[in-house]
CSV table of C-alpha atoms in Angstrom, one decimal:
chain,number,residue,atom,x,y,z
A,1,MET,CA,234.2,0.2,-33.3
A,2,ARG,CA,234.4,-3.5,-32.8
A,3,GLU,CA,234.0,-4.5,-29.2
A,4,ARG,CA,234.9,-7.8,-27.8
A,5,ASN,CA,234.6,-9.4,-24.4
A,6,LEU,CA,237.6,-11.3,-23.1
A,7,SER,CA,236.1,-13.2,-20.2
A,8,GLU,CA,237.9,-14.9,-17.4
A,9,ILE,CA,240.8,-17.2,-18.4
A,10,GLN,CA,239.5,-20.0,-20.5
A,11,THR,CA,240.8,-23.4,-19.8
A,12,LYS,CA,239.6,-25.0,-23.1
A,13,TYR,CA,241.7,-24.3,-26.2
A,14,ASP,CA,241.8,-25.9,-29.6
A,15,VAL,CA,245.6,-25.9,-29.5
A,16,VAL,CA,248.1,-25.7,-26.7
A,17,VAL,CA,251.7,-25.1,-27.7
A,18,PHE,CA,254.2,-26.0,-25.0
A,19,GLY,CA,257.6,-24.3,-25.0
A,20,ALA,CA,260.9,-24.9,-23.3
A,21,GLY,CA,260.7,-22.1,-20.8
A,22,ASP,CA,259.8,-22.3,-17.1
A,23,VAL,CA,257.6,-25.4,-16.5
A,24,PRO,CA,254.3,-24.2,-15.1
A,25,THR,CA,252.8,-25.9,-12.0
A,26,SER,CA,249.6,-24.0,-11.2
A,27,SER,CA,246.3,-25.8,-11.3
A,28,ILE,CA,244.9,-23.6,-14.0
A,29,ILE,CA,247.6,-24.6,-16.4
A,30,LEU,CA,247.3,-28.3,-15.6
A,31,ASP,CA,243.5,-27.8,-16.4
A,32,ILE,CA,244.4,-26.2,-19.7
A,33,LEU,CA,246.6,-29.2,-20.6
A,34,LYS,CA,243.9,-31.6,-19.5
A,35,ASN,CA,241.2,-29.9,-21.6
A,36,ALA,CA,243.3,-29.2,-24.7
A,37,LYS,CA,242.0,-30.6,-28.0
A,38,HIS,CA,245.5,-30.7,-29.5
A,39,ILE,CA,248.9,-30.3,-27.7
A,40,VAL,CA,252.2,-29.6,-29.5
A,41,ALA,CA,255.5,-29.7,-27.7
A,42,CYS,CA,258.5,-27.6,-28.8
A,43,ASP,CA,261.4,-30.0,-29.2
A,44,GLY,CA,263.1,-30.7,-25.8
A,45,ALA,CA,260.0,-29.4,-24.0
A,46,LEU,CA,258.6,-32.9,-24.6
A,47,GLU,CA,260.5,-34.0,-21.5
A,48,ASP,CA,258.9,-31.3,-19.3
A,49,LEU,CA,255.5,-32.1,-20.7
A,50,LEU,CA,255.9,-35.9,-20.0
A,51,LYS,CA,256.9,-35.0,-16.4
A,52,LEU,CA,253.5,-33.3,-16.0
A,53,GLY,CA,251.9,-36.5,-17.1
A,54,VAL,CA,250.9,-35.2,-20.5
A,55,GLU,CA,251.5,-36.8,-23.9
A,56,PRO,CA,251.5,-34.4,-26.9
A,57,GLU,CA,250.0,-35.1,-30.3
A,58,ALA,CA,253.1,-33.8,-32.0
A,59,VAL,CA,256.7,-32.7,-31.2
A,60,ILE,CA,258.1,-30.0,-33.4
A,61,GLY,CA,261.6,-28.5,-33.6
A,62,ASP,CA,265.0,-28.7,-35.0
A,63,GLY,CA,265.8,-31.7,-32.9
A,64,ASP,CA,268.8,-30.1,-31.2
A,65,SER,CA,267.4,-29.9,-27.7
A,66,ILE,CA,265.7,-33.3,-27.4
A,67,ALA,CA,267.4,-36.3,-25.8
A,68,PRO,CA,268.2,-39.0,-28.4
A,69,GLU,CA,266.3,-41.7,-26.5
A,70,LEU,CA,263.1,-39.5,-26.3
A,71,LYS,CA,263.5,-38.6,-30.0
A,72,GLU,CA,263.6,-42.3,-30.8
A,73,LYS,CA,260.8,-43.3,-28.5
A,74,TYR,CA,258.5,-40.5,-29.9
A,75,ALA,CA,259.7,-40.8,-33.5
A,76,HIS,CA,256.1,-41.4,-34.6
A,77,ILE,CA,255.1,-37.9,-33.5
A,78,PHE,CA,258.4,-36.1,-33.9
A,79,HIS,CA,258.5,-33.7,-36.8
A,80,GLN,CA,262.0,-32.3,-37.4
A,81,ILE,CA,261.9,-28.9,-39.1
A,82,LYS,CA,265.5,-27.6,-39.7
A,83,GLU,CA,264.5,-24.3,-41.3
A,84,GLN,CA,266.2,-21.4,-39.5
A,85,ASP,CA,263.9,-18.4,-40.0
A,86,ASP,CA,261.5,-19.5,-37.3
A,87,ASN,CA,262.0,-20.6,-33.7
A,88,ASP,CA,260.5,-23.8,-32.3
A,89,LEU,CA,257.5,-21.9,-31.0
A,90,THR,CA,256.6,-20.6,-34.4
A,91,LYS,CA,257.3,-24.0,-36.1
A,92,ALA,CA,255.0,-25.7,-33.6
A,93,THR,CA,252.3,-23.1,-34.1
A,94,LYS,CA,252.4,-23.3,-37.9
A,95,TYR,CA,252.5,-27.1,-37.7
A,96,ALA,CA,249.2,-27.0,-35.7
A,97,LEU,CA,247.6,-24.6,-38.2
A,98,ASN,CA,248.6,-26.7,-41.1
A,99,HIS,CA,248.1,-30.3,-39.9
A,100,PHE,CA,245.4,-30.4,-37.2
A,101,ASP,CA,241.7,-30.4,-38.1
A,102,LEU,CA,240.7,-27.0,-36.6
A,103,ASP,CA,237.8,-24.7,-36.7
A,104,SER,CA,238.1,-21.6,-38.8
A,105,LYS,CA,238.9,-19.5,-35.7
A,106,PRO,CA,240.9,-21.9,-33.6
A,107,SER,CA,241.9,-20.8,-30.1
A,108,PHE,CA,245.6,-21.0,-29.2
A,109,CYS,CA,247.2,-21.1,-25.8
A,110,ILE,CA,251.0,-20.9,-25.4
A,111,LEU,CA,252.5,-22.3,-22.2
A,112,ALA,CA,256.0,-22.5,-20.9
A,113,ALA,CA,257.2,-19.8,-23.3
A,114,THR,CA,258.7,-17.4,-20.8
A,115,GLY,CA,261.4,-17.8,-18.0
A,116,LYS,CA,264.9,-19.2,-18.4
A,117,ARG,CA,266.7,-17.5,-21.3
A,118,GLU,CA,265.5,-13.9,-21.4
A,119,ASP,CA,266.2,-13.4,-25.1
A,120,HIS,CA,263.7,-16.2,-25.8
A,121,THR,CA,261.2,-14.6,-23.5
A,122,LEU,CA,261.5,-11.3,-25.3
A,123,GLY,CA,261.3,-12.9,-28.7
A,124,ASN,CA,258.3,-15.1,-27.8
A,125,LEU,CA,256.3,-12.2,-26.4
A,126,PHE,CA,256.7,-10.3,-29.6
A,127,LEU,CA,255.8,-13.4,-31.6
A,128,LEU,CA,252.3,-13.1,-30.1
A,129,LEU,CA,251.8,-9.9,-32.2
A,130,HIS,CA,253.3,-11.6,-35.2
A,131,TYR,CA,250.9,-14.5,-34.9
A,132,TYR,CA,248.0,-12.1,-34.5
A,133,ARG,CA,249.0,-10.1,-37.6
A,134,GLN,CA,250.5,-12.8,-39.8
A,135,LEU,CA,248.9,-16.1,-38.9
A,136,GLY,CA,245.4,-14.7,-38.1
A,137,ILE,CA,245.2,-16.3,-34.7
A,138,ASN,CA,244.7,-14.6,-31.3
A,139,PRO,CA,246.9,-16.6,-28.9
A,140,VAL,CA,247.0,-16.1,-25.2
A,141,MET,CA,250.3,-16.8,-23.3
A,142,ILE,CA,249.9,-18.0,-19.7
A,143,SER,CA,252.4,-18.6,-17.0
A,144,ASP,CA,252.1,-19.2,-13.2
A,145,TYR,CA,252.3,-15.4,-12.7
A,146,GLY,CA,249.9,-14.0,-15.3
A,147,TRP,CA,248.9,-14.0,-18.9
A,148,PHE,CA,249.2,-12.0,-22.1
A,149,ALA,CA,246.4,-11.3,-24.6
A,150,VAL,CA,246.8,-9.5,-27.9
A,151,ALA,CA,244.1,-7.1,-29.1
A,152,SER,CA,243.5,-4.0,-31.2
A,153,GLY,CA,240.7,-1.5,-31.5
A,154,LYS,CA,238.3,-1.3,-28.6
A,155,THR,CA,238.3,-4.3,-26.2
A,156,LYS,CA,236.7,-5.0,-22.9
A,157,PHE,CA,238.7,-7.2,-20.6
A,158,SER,CA,237.5,-9.0,-17.5
A,159,SER,CA,239.4,-8.2,-14.3
A,160,PHE,CA,239.0,-8.0,-10.6
A,161,PRO,CA,239.7,-5.2,-8.2
A,162,ARG,CA,243.5,-4.7,-7.6
A,163,GLN,CA,244.4,-7.1,-10.4
A,164,GLN,CA,247.8,-5.9,-11.6
A,165,VAL,CA,247.7,-4.9,-15.3
A,166,SER,CA,250.3,-3.8,-17.8
A,167,VAL,CA,249.5,-2.4,-21.2
A,168,PHE,CA,252.2,-2.6,-24.0
A,169,GLN,CA,251.2,-0.7,-27.1
A,170,PHE,CA,252.7,-0.9,-30.5
A,171,GLY,CA,252.7,2.2,-32.6
A,172,CYS,CA,249.4,3.5,-31.4
A,173,GLN,CA,248.9,7.2,-32.0
A,174,ARG,CA,245.8,7.0,-29.8
A,175,ILE,CA,245.1,4.8,-26.9
A,176,SER,CA,242.9,5.3,-23.8
A,177,SER,CA,241.5,3.2,-21.0
A,178,GLU,CA,238.5,3.0,-18.7
A,179,GLY,CA,238.6,1.0,-15.4
A,180,LEU,CA,242.3,1.2,-14.7
A,181,LYS,CA,243.9,3.1,-11.8
A,182,TRP,CA,246.1,5.2,-14.1
A,183,ALA,CA,244.8,6.3,-17.5
A,184,VAL,CA,246.7,4.8,-20.4
A,185,TYR,CA,248.2,7.1,-23.0
A,186,PRO,CA,250.5,6.6,-26.1
A,187,PHE,CA,253.5,5.5,-24.1
A,188,GLU,CA,256.9,6.1,-25.7
A,189,GLU,CA,258.6,3.3,-23.8
A,190,PHE,CA,257.4,-0.1,-22.7
A,191,TRP,CA,258.1,0.3,-19.0
A,192,GLN,CA,255.7,3.1,-18.9
A,193,GLY,CA,252.8,0.7,-19.4
A,194,THR,CA,253.7,-1.4,-16.4
A,195,LEU,CA,252.4,-1.1,-12.8
A,196,ASN,CA,248.8,-0.4,-13.6
A,197,GLU,CA,245.8,-1.9,-11.8
A,198,ALA,CA,242.2,-2.8,-12.4
A,199,THR,CA,239.7,-1.0,-10.3
A,200,GLY,CA,236.7,-3.3,-10.8
A,201,ASN,CA,235.5,-6.3,-12.7
A,202,SER,CA,236.4,-5.1,-16.2
A,203,PHE,CA,238.4,-2.5,-18.0
A,204,THR,CA,238.4,-1.3,-21.6
A,205,ILE,CA,241.2,-0.3,-23.9
A,206,ASP,CA,240.5,1.7,-27.0
A,207,ALA,CA,243.3,2.3,-29.5
A,208,ASP,CA,244.1,2.8,-33.1
A,209,GLY,CA,246.6,0.0,-33.1
A,210,MET,CA,247.7,-3.3,-31.4
A,211,TYR,CA,248.5,-3.8,-27.8
A,212,LEU,CA,249.5,-6.6,-25.4
A,213,ILE,CA,247.6,-6.8,-22.1
A,214,TYR,CA,249.2,-8.6,-19.2
A,215,ARG,CA,247.0,-9.5,-16.2
A,216,THR,CA,248.3,-11.2,-13.0
A,217,HIS,CA,246.5,-14.1,-11.5
A,218,LEU,CA,246.5,-12.6,-8.1
A,219,PRO,CA,245.8,-9.1,-6.7
A,220,LYS,CA,248.7,-7.0,-5.4
B,1,MET,CA,283.2,5.5,-35.5
B,2,ARG,CA,283.8,4.9,-31.8
B,3,GLU,CA,284.8,1.3,-31.1
B,4,ARG,CA,284.7,-0.2,-27.6
B,5,ASN,CA,285.7,-3.5,-26.2
B,6,LEU,CA,283.4,-5.3,-24.0
B,7,SER,CA,285.5,-8.0,-22.4
B,8,GLU,CA,284.4,-11.1,-20.6
B,9,ILE,CA,281.8,-10.6,-17.9
B,10,GLN,CA,283.2,-8.4,-15.2
B,11,THR,CA,282.5,-9.4,-11.6
B,12,LYS,CA,283.5,-6.0,-10.2
B,13,TYR,CA,280.9,-3.2,-10.3
B,14,ASP,CA,280.5,0.1,-8.6
B,15,VAL,CA,276.8,-0.6,-8.0
B,16,VAL,CA,274.7,-3.7,-8.0
B,17,VAL,CA,270.9,-3.3,-8.1
B,18,PHE,CA,269.1,-6.4,-6.9
B,19,GLY,CA,265.5,-6.8,-8.1
B,20,ALA,CA,262.6,-9.0,-7.1
B,21,GLY,CA,262.7,-11.4,-10.0
B,22,ASP,CA,264.1,-14.9,-10.1
B,23,VAL,CA,266.9,-15.2,-7.4
B,24,PRO,CA,270.2,-16.1,-9.1
B,25,THR,CA,272.3,-18.9,-7.8
B,26,SER,CA,275.2,-19.2,-10.2
B,27,SER,CA,278.7,-18.7,-8.9
B,28,ILE,CA,279.4,-15.7,-11.1
B,29,ILE,CA,276.5,-13.8,-9.6
B,30,LEU,CA,277.6,-14.6,-6.1
B,31,ASP,CA,281.0,-13.3,-7.0
B,32,ILE,CA,279.5,-10.1,-8.4
B,33,LEU,CA,277.6,-9.6,-5.1
B,34,LYS,CA,280.8,-10.3,-3.1
B,35,ASN,CA,282.8,-7.8,-5.1
B,36,ALA,CA,280.3,-5.0,-5.4
B,37,LYS,CA,281.3,-1.6,-4.0
B,38,HIS,CA,277.6,-0.7,-3.4
B,39,ILE,CA,274.5,-2.9,-3.3
B,40,VAL,CA,270.9,-1.6,-3.4
B,41,ALA,CA,267.9,-3.9,-3.0
B,42,CYS,CA,264.6,-3.2,-4.5
B,43,ASP,CA,262.0,-3.3,-1.7
B,44,GLY,CA,261.0,-6.9,-0.9
B,45,ALA,CA,264.0,-8.2,-2.7
B,46,LEU,CA,265.9,-7.5,0.5
B,47,GLU,CA,264.7,-10.9,1.8
B,48,ASP,CA,266.1,-12.7,-1.3
B,49,LEU,CA,269.4,-10.9,-0.9
B,50,LEU,CA,269.6,-11.8,2.8
B,51,LYS,CA,269.0,-15.4,2.0
B,52,LEU,CA,272.1,-15.2,-0.2
B,53,GLY,CA,274.0,-14.0,2.8
B,54,VAL,CA,274.4,-10.4,1.5
B,55,GLU,CA,273.4,-7.2,3.3
B,56,PRO,CA,272.7,-4.3,1.0
B,57,GLU,CA,273.8,-0.7,1.7
B,58,ALA,CA,270.3,0.6,0.9
B,59,VAL,CA,266.8,-0.7,0.3
B,60,ILE,CA,264.6,1.3,-2.0
B,61,GLY,CA,261.0,1.0,-2.9
B,62,ASP,CA,257.4,1.9,-2.3
B,63,GLY,CA,257.4,-0.4,0.7
B,64,ASP,CA,254.5,-2.5,-0.4
B,65,SER,CA,256.4,-5.8,-1.0
B,66,ILE,CA,258.6,-5.9,2.0
B,67,ALA,CA,257.6,-7.8,5.2
B,68,PRO,CA,256.8,-5.3,8.1
B,69,GLU,CA,259.4,-7.0,10.4
B,70,LEU,CA,262.1,-6.7,7.8
B,71,LYS,CA,261.2,-3.1,7.1
B,72,GLU,CA,261.5,-2.3,10.8
B,73,LYS,CA,264.7,-4.2,11.3
B,74,TYR,CA,266.3,-2.5,8.3
B,75,ALA,CA,264.7,0.9,8.9
B,76,HIS,CA,268.1,2.6,9.1
B,77,ILE,CA,268.8,1.7,5.4
B,78,PHE,CA,265.2,1.6,4.1
B,79,HIS,CA,264.3,4.6,1.9
B,80,GLN,CA,260.6,4.6,1.0
B,81,ILE,CA,259.9,6.4,-2.3
B,82,LYS,CA,256.2,6.5,-3.0
B,83,GLU,CA,256.4,8.2,-6.3
B,84,GLN,CA,254.5,6.3,-9.0
B,85,ASP,CA,256.2,7.2,-12.3
B,86,ASP,CA,259.2,4.9,-11.7
B,87,ASN,CA,259.3,1.3,-10.7
B,88,ASP,CA,261.5,0.0,-7.8
B,89,LEU,CA,264.4,-0.8,-10.2
B,90,THR,CA,264.5,2.8,-11.4
B,91,LYS,CA,264.1,4.2,-8.0
B,92,ALA,CA,267.0,2.1,-6.7
B,93,THR,CA,269.2,3.0,-9.7
B,94,LYS,CA,268.5,6.8,-9.3
B,95,TYR,CA,269.1,6.5,-5.5
B,96,ALA,CA,272.5,5.0,-6.2
B,97,LEU,CA,273.4,7.7,-8.6
B,98,ASN,CA,272.3,10.5,-6.3
B,99,HIS,CA,273.5,9.2,-2.9
B,100,PHE,CA,276.6,7.0,-3.3
B,101,ASP,CA,280.1,8.4,-3.8
B,102,LEU,CA,280.7,7.2,-7.3
B,103,ASP,CA,283.2,7.8,-10.1
B,104,SER,CA,282.1,9.9,-13.0
B,105,LYS,CA,281.4,6.7,-15.1
B,106,PRO,CA,280.2,4.2,-12.5
B,107,SER,CA,279.6,0.7,-13.6
B,108,PHE,CA,276.1,-0.8,-12.9
B,109,CYS,CA,275.1,-4.4,-12.8
B,110,ILE,CA,271.4,-5.3,-12.4
B,111,LEU,CA,270.6,-8.7,-10.9
B,112,ALA,CA,267.3,-10.6,-10.3
B,113,ALA,CA,265.4,-8.3,-12.6
B,114,THR,CA,263.9,-11.0,-14.9
B,115,GLY,CA,261.8,-14.1,-14.3
B,116,LYS,CA,258.6,-14.3,-12.4
B,117,ARG,CA,256.1,-11.6,-13.7
B,118,GLU,CA,256.7,-11.3,-17.4
B,119,ASP,CA,255.4,-7.7,-17.6
B,120,HIS,CA,258.2,-6.7,-15.2
B,121,THR,CA,260.8,-8.6,-17.2
B,122,LEU,CA,259.7,-6.8,-20.3
B,123,GLY,CA,259.6,-3.4,-18.6
B,124,ASN,CA,263.0,-3.9,-17.0
B,125,LEU,CA,264.7,-5.0,-20.2
B,126,PHE,CA,263.6,-1.8,-21.8
B,127,LEU,CA,264.7,0.2,-18.8
B,128,LEU,CA,268.3,-0.7,-19.7
B,129,LEU,CA,267.9,1.5,-22.8
B,130,HIS,CA,266.3,4.2,-20.8
B,131,TYR,CA,269.1,4.3,-18.3
B,132,TYR,CA,271.6,4.3,-21.1
B,133,ARG,CA,269.9,7.3,-22.8
B,134,GLN,CA,268.5,9.2,-19.9
B,135,LEU,CA,270.8,8.4,-16.9
B,136,GLY,CA,274.0,8.2,-18.8
B,137,ILE,CA,275.0,4.8,-17.4
B,138,ASN,CA,275.7,1.6,-19.3
B,139,PRO,CA,274.2,-1.1,-17.1
B,140,VAL,CA,274.5,-4.9,-17.7
B,141,MET,CA,271.8,-7.2,-16.6
B,142,ILE,CA,272.9,-10.7,-15.7
B,143,SER,CA,270.9,-13.8,-14.8
B,144,ASP,CA,271.8,-17.5,-14.4
B,145,TYR,CA,271.1,-17.9,-18.2
B,146,GLY,CA,272.9,-15.0,-19.8
B,147,TRP,CA,273.3,-11.3,-19.8
B,148,PHE,CA,272.3,-8.1,-21.6
B,149,ALA,CA,274.5,-5.2,-22.6
B,150,VAL,CA,273.4,-2.0,-24.2
B,151,ALA,CA,275.5,-0.4,-26.9
B,152,SER,CA,275.3,1.9,-29.9
B,153,GLY,CA,277.6,2.7,-32.8
B,154,LYS,CA,280.4,0.1,-33.5
B,155,THR,CA,281.1,-2.2,-30.6
B,156,LYS,CA,283.3,-5.3,-30.3
B,157,PHE,CA,282.0,-7.9,-28.0
B,158,SER,CA,283.9,-10.8,-26.5
B,159,SER,CA,282.4,-14.3,-27.1
B,160,PHE,CA,283.3,-17.9,-27.5
B,161,PRO,CA,282.5,-20.3,-30.3
B,162,ARG,CA,278.9,-21.4,-30.3
B,163,GLN,CA,277.9,-18.9,-27.6
B,164,GLN,CA,274.3,-18.1,-28.3
B,165,VAL,CA,273.7,-14.5,-29.1
B,166,SER,CA,270.6,-12.3,-29.7
B,167,VAL,CA,270.6,-8.8,-31.1
B,168,PHE,CA,267.7,-6.5,-30.4
B,169,GLN,CA,267.9,-3.2,-32.3
B,170,PHE,CA,266.0,-0.1,-31.6
B,171,GLY,CA,265.1,2.1,-34.6
B,172,CYS,CA,268.4,1.4,-36.4
B,173,GLN,CA,268.3,2.2,-40.1
B,174,ARG,CA,271.6,0.5,-40.6
B,175,ILE,CA,273.0,-2.4,-38.5
B,176,SER,CA,275.6,-5.1,-39.5
B,177,SER,CA,277.6,-7.7,-37.8
B,178,GLU,CA,280.9,-9.6,-38.1
B,179,GLY,CA,281.6,-12.8,-36.3
B,180,LEU,CA,278.1,-14.1,-36.0
B,181,LYS,CA,276.7,-17.1,-37.7
B,182,TRP,CA,273.9,-15.2,-39.4
B,183,ALA,CA,274.4,-11.6,-40.5
B,184,VAL,CA,272.4,-9.1,-38.6
B,185,TYR,CA,270.2,-6.6,-40.6
B,186,PRO,CA,267.7,-4.0,-39.6
B,187,PHE,CA,265.1,-6.4,-38.1
B,188,GLU,CA,261.5,-5.3,-38.2
B,189,GLU,CA,260.5,-7.5,-35.2
B,190,PHE,CA,262.4,-8.4,-32.1
B,191,TRP,CA,262.1,-12.2,-32.5
B,192,GLN,CA,264.1,-11.9,-35.7
B,193,GLY,CA,267.2,-11.0,-33.7
B,194,THR,CA,267.1,-14.2,-31.6
B,195,LEU,CA,268.9,-17.5,-32.3
B,196,ASN,CA,272.2,-16.2,-33.5
B,197,GLU,CA,275.5,-17.6,-32.5
B,198,ALA,CA,279.1,-16.4,-32.2
B,199,THR,CA,281.6,-18.1,-34.4
B,200,GLY,CA,284.8,-17.2,-32.5
B,201,ASN,CA,286.2,-15.2,-29.6
B,202,SER,CA,284.6,-11.9,-30.6
B,203,PHE,CA,282.0,-10.3,-32.7
B,204,THR,CA,281.3,-6.8,-33.8
B,205,ILE,CA,278.1,-4.9,-34.3
B,206,ASP,CA,278.0,-1.7,-36.2
B,207,ALA,CA,274.8,0.4,-36.2
B,208,ASP,CA,273.4,3.9,-36.5
B,209,GLY,CA,271.4,3.5,-33.3
B,210,MET,CA,271.0,1.5,-30.0
B,211,TYR,CA,270.9,-2.2,-29.6
B,212,LEU,CA,270.7,-4.7,-26.8
B,213,ILE,CA,273.0,-7.7,-27.0
B,214,TYR,CA,272.2,-10.9,-25.1
B,215,ARG,CA,274.9,-13.6,-24.7
B,216,THR,CA,274.4,-16.9,-23.0
B,217,HIS,CA,276.8,-18.2,-20.4
B,218,LEU,CA,277.0,-21.6,-22.1
B,219,PRO,CA,277.3,-22.7,-25.7
B,220,LYS,CA,274.4,-24.5,-27.4
């Protein structure tokens, strides 16, 4: 069984995709933006990003949520994609994969993709799995509150005592945990995977399918 | 096939459950609080509710997120439930069902249950389905951005032109729509149900299973 180590939150990513959700303000996220090799903004999120003092390399979207003045000013990096099957987050992610000069296993970090409209939050969370399966990347999604990572098989995750952890599993017939306060089992409903807690400096999940792990930045 | 009408957002509910997510500020939500027959706060959310000028009838939770002074001051309505299978939202909902004098089909509105920790948002959204199936209630969940309703079978929903709509279906083999810009089909992934739009003053969903409908308060 493949075993990986997901260490503490990285602050260096090949690609940062910045969405139109709640604008993050925590120092770790500002570090991530500062250290990013490539930054893509989703449509109107350009404005939020500029307020954080960050200029993206590209702005991707259907152009319906960006102010006309900004669209004109940033016309040299604005790529309008009208296609309706994908949302702006996916358009931006695919653009990065297709247009940036990336390593064969580029690291992706998605910011500002939760908060505000709840249907977008729900859709974006499930897109993490889609990118993992269909685009062959392993993105993390980080907010001021915590962060999601996608994994499958057996994975060791870094943690700290009393870190709040939630495990969302997708069609696993078998899933188990070590190092969490409550043993994980093949939950039937998503809410059953919430409210767990790390007991030490790492925990391990072993499953026959995919799962999303959420870890908070702070202990309870 | 059963057909129901879900009219414009109601502002009168038998029970309002107030969670510890983002604190709503829109006038419709303040109206809902003002009109509620019964209000239950989830643990530390009492503080948010008091800041809105609202005193709940009961405060339910495991007592770990409420300030000691508040817990003491509101000891007469604070009901500590330590049990670990349910989160505070479910504890509060069950408390209301078991302790308030309610009609046989009480209406429930859940507020402040999204935003902040994304794992809680995800869990709480799926709890709507759980309450619908297991507790026999049909709660709506409203935020400053939009609102979720649970339904099954054939349902007519009120809307307005260009209202943004998302449809999340759960294990439906058959699902169709009338009155939406893009026809709904049995999506394989949740993000596929986002980004839809009402074309007129109502739309209809017909399915052989359950679905969550999200409607925004404002047009695009």
